[in-house]
Short mmCIF file of C-alpha atoms in Angstrom, two decimals:
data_model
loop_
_atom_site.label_atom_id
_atom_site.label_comp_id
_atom_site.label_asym_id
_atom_site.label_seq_id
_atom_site.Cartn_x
_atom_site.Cartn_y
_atom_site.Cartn_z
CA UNK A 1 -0.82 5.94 -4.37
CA UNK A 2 -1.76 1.96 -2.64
CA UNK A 3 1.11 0.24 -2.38
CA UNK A 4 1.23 -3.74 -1.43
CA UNK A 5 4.38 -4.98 -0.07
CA UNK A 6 4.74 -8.56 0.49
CA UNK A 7 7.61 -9.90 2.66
CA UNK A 8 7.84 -13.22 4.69
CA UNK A 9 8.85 -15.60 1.66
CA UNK A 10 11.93 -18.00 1.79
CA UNK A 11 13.01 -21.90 1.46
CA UNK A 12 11.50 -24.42 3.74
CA UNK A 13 11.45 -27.64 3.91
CA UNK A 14 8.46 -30.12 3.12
CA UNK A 15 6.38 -30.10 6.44
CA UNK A 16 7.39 -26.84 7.73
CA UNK A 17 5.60 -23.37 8.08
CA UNK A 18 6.11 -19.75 6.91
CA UNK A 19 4.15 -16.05 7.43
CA UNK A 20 3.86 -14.14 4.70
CA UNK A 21 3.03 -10.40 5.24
CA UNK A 22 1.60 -7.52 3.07
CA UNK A 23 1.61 -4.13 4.26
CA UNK A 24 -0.60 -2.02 2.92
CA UNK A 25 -0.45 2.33 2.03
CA UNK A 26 -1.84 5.03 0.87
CA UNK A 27 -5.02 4.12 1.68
CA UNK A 28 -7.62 2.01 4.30
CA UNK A 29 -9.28 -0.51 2.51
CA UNK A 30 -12.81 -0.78 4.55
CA UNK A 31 -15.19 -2.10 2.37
CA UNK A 32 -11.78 -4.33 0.45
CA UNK A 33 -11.16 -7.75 0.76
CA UNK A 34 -7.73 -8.88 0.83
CA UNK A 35 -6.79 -11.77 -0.98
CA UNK A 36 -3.53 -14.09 -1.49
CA UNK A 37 -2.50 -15.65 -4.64
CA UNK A 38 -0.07 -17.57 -5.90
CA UNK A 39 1.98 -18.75 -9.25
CA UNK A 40 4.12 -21.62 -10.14
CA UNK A 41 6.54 -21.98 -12.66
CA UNK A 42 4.61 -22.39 -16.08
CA UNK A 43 0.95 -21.96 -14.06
CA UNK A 44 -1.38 -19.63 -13.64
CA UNK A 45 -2.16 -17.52 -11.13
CA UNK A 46 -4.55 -19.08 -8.71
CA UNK A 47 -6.48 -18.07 -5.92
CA UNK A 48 -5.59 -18.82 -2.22
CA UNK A 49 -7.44 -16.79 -0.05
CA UNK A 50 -9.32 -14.17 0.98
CA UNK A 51 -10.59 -11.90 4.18
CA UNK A 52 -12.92 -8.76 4.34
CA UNK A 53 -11.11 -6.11 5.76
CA UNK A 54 -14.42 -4.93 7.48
CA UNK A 55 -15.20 -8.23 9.40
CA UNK A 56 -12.62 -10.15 8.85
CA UNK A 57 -14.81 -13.17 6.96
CA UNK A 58 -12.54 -15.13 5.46
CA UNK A 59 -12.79 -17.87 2.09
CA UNK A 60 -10.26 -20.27 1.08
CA UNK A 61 -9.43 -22.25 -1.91
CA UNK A 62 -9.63 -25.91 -1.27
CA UNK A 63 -6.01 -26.60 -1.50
CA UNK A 64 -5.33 -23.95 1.27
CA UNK A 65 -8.27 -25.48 3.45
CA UNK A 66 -6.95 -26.94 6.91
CA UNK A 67 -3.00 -25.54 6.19
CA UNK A 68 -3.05 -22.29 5.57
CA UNK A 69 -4.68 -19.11 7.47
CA UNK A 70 -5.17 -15.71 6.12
CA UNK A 71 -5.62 -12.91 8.65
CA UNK A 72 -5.60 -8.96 9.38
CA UNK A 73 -4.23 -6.10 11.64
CA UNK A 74 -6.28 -3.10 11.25
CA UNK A 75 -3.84 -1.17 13.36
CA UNK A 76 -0.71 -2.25 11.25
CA UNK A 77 -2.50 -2.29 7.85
CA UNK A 78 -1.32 -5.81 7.52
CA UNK A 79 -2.57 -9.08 6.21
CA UNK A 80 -0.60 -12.26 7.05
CA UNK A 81 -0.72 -16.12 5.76
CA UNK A 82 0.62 -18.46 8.03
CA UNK A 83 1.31 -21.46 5.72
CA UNK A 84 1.54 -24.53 7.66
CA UNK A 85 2.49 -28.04 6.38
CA UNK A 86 4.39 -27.21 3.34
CA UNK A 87 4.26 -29.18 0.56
CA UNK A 88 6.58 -28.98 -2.58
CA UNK A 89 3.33 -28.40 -4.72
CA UNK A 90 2.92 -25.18 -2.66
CA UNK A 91 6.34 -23.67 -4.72
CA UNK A 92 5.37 -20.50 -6.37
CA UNK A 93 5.40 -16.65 -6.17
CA UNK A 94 2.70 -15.35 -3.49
CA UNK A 95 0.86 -12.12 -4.28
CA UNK A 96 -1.17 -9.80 -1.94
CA UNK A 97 -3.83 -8.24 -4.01
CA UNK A 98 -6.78 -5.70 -2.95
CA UNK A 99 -10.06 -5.32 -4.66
CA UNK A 100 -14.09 -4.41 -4.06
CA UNK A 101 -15.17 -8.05 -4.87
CA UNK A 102 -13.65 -11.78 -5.67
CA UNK A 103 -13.38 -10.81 -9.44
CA UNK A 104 -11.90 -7.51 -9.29
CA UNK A 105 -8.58 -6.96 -7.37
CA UNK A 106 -7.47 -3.93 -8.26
CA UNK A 107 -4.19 -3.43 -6.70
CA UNK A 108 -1.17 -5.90 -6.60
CA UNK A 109 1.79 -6.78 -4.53
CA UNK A 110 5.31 -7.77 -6.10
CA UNK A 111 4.80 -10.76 -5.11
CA UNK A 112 7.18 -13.11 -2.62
CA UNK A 113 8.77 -16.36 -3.60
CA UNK A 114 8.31 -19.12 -1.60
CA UNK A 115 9.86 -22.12 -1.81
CA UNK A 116 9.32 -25.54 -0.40
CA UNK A 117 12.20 -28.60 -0.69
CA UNK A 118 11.42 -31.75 -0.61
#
């Protein structure tokens, strides 16, 4: 069975940075991409980013562009986002997520809160 596991979330304050992790098992995801979202209270779930496990190409949304960076670890089974610059507006559960193309993600995380003060 794939399991996600997210860890890495917390309280920060406005300007400051966090790494979010997701450790993946069961499984190698070679022809995956692995993708972050997110969800604020009373939002949907949005799209942050993405990287192909194969190459590691990666895509972001634009309010991740220039802040945030989405990478992998073959040998750990492990995608990271380092989240730089926080901003209060980037409050919400984070969620790993797997899948075979940017409109199917077929496996989930949890999810991890993070939480920026202002």
């Amino acid at each position: 069975q794939v399991q996600l596991v997210e860890s890495g979330g917390g309280l920060v304050q406005a300007g400051g940075s966090l790494r979010l992790s997701c450790a993946a098992s069961g499984r190698t995801f070679t022809s995956y991409r692995m993708g972050w979202f997110r969800q604020a209270p009373g939002k949907e779930r949005e799209f942050v980013t993405h990287i192909m496990w194969s190459d590691g190409a990666t895509y972001y949304a634009d309010s991740a562009k220039g802040r945030f960076t989405i990478s992998r670890d073959k040998a750990k089974n492990t995608v990271y986002l380092q989240m730089n610059n926080l901003k209060p507006e980037d409050t919400a559960v984070y969620y790993c997520a797997a899948g075979p193309s940017m409109r199917t993600w077929d496996r989930w995380g949890q999810g991890t809160q993070v939480t920026v003060s202002s």
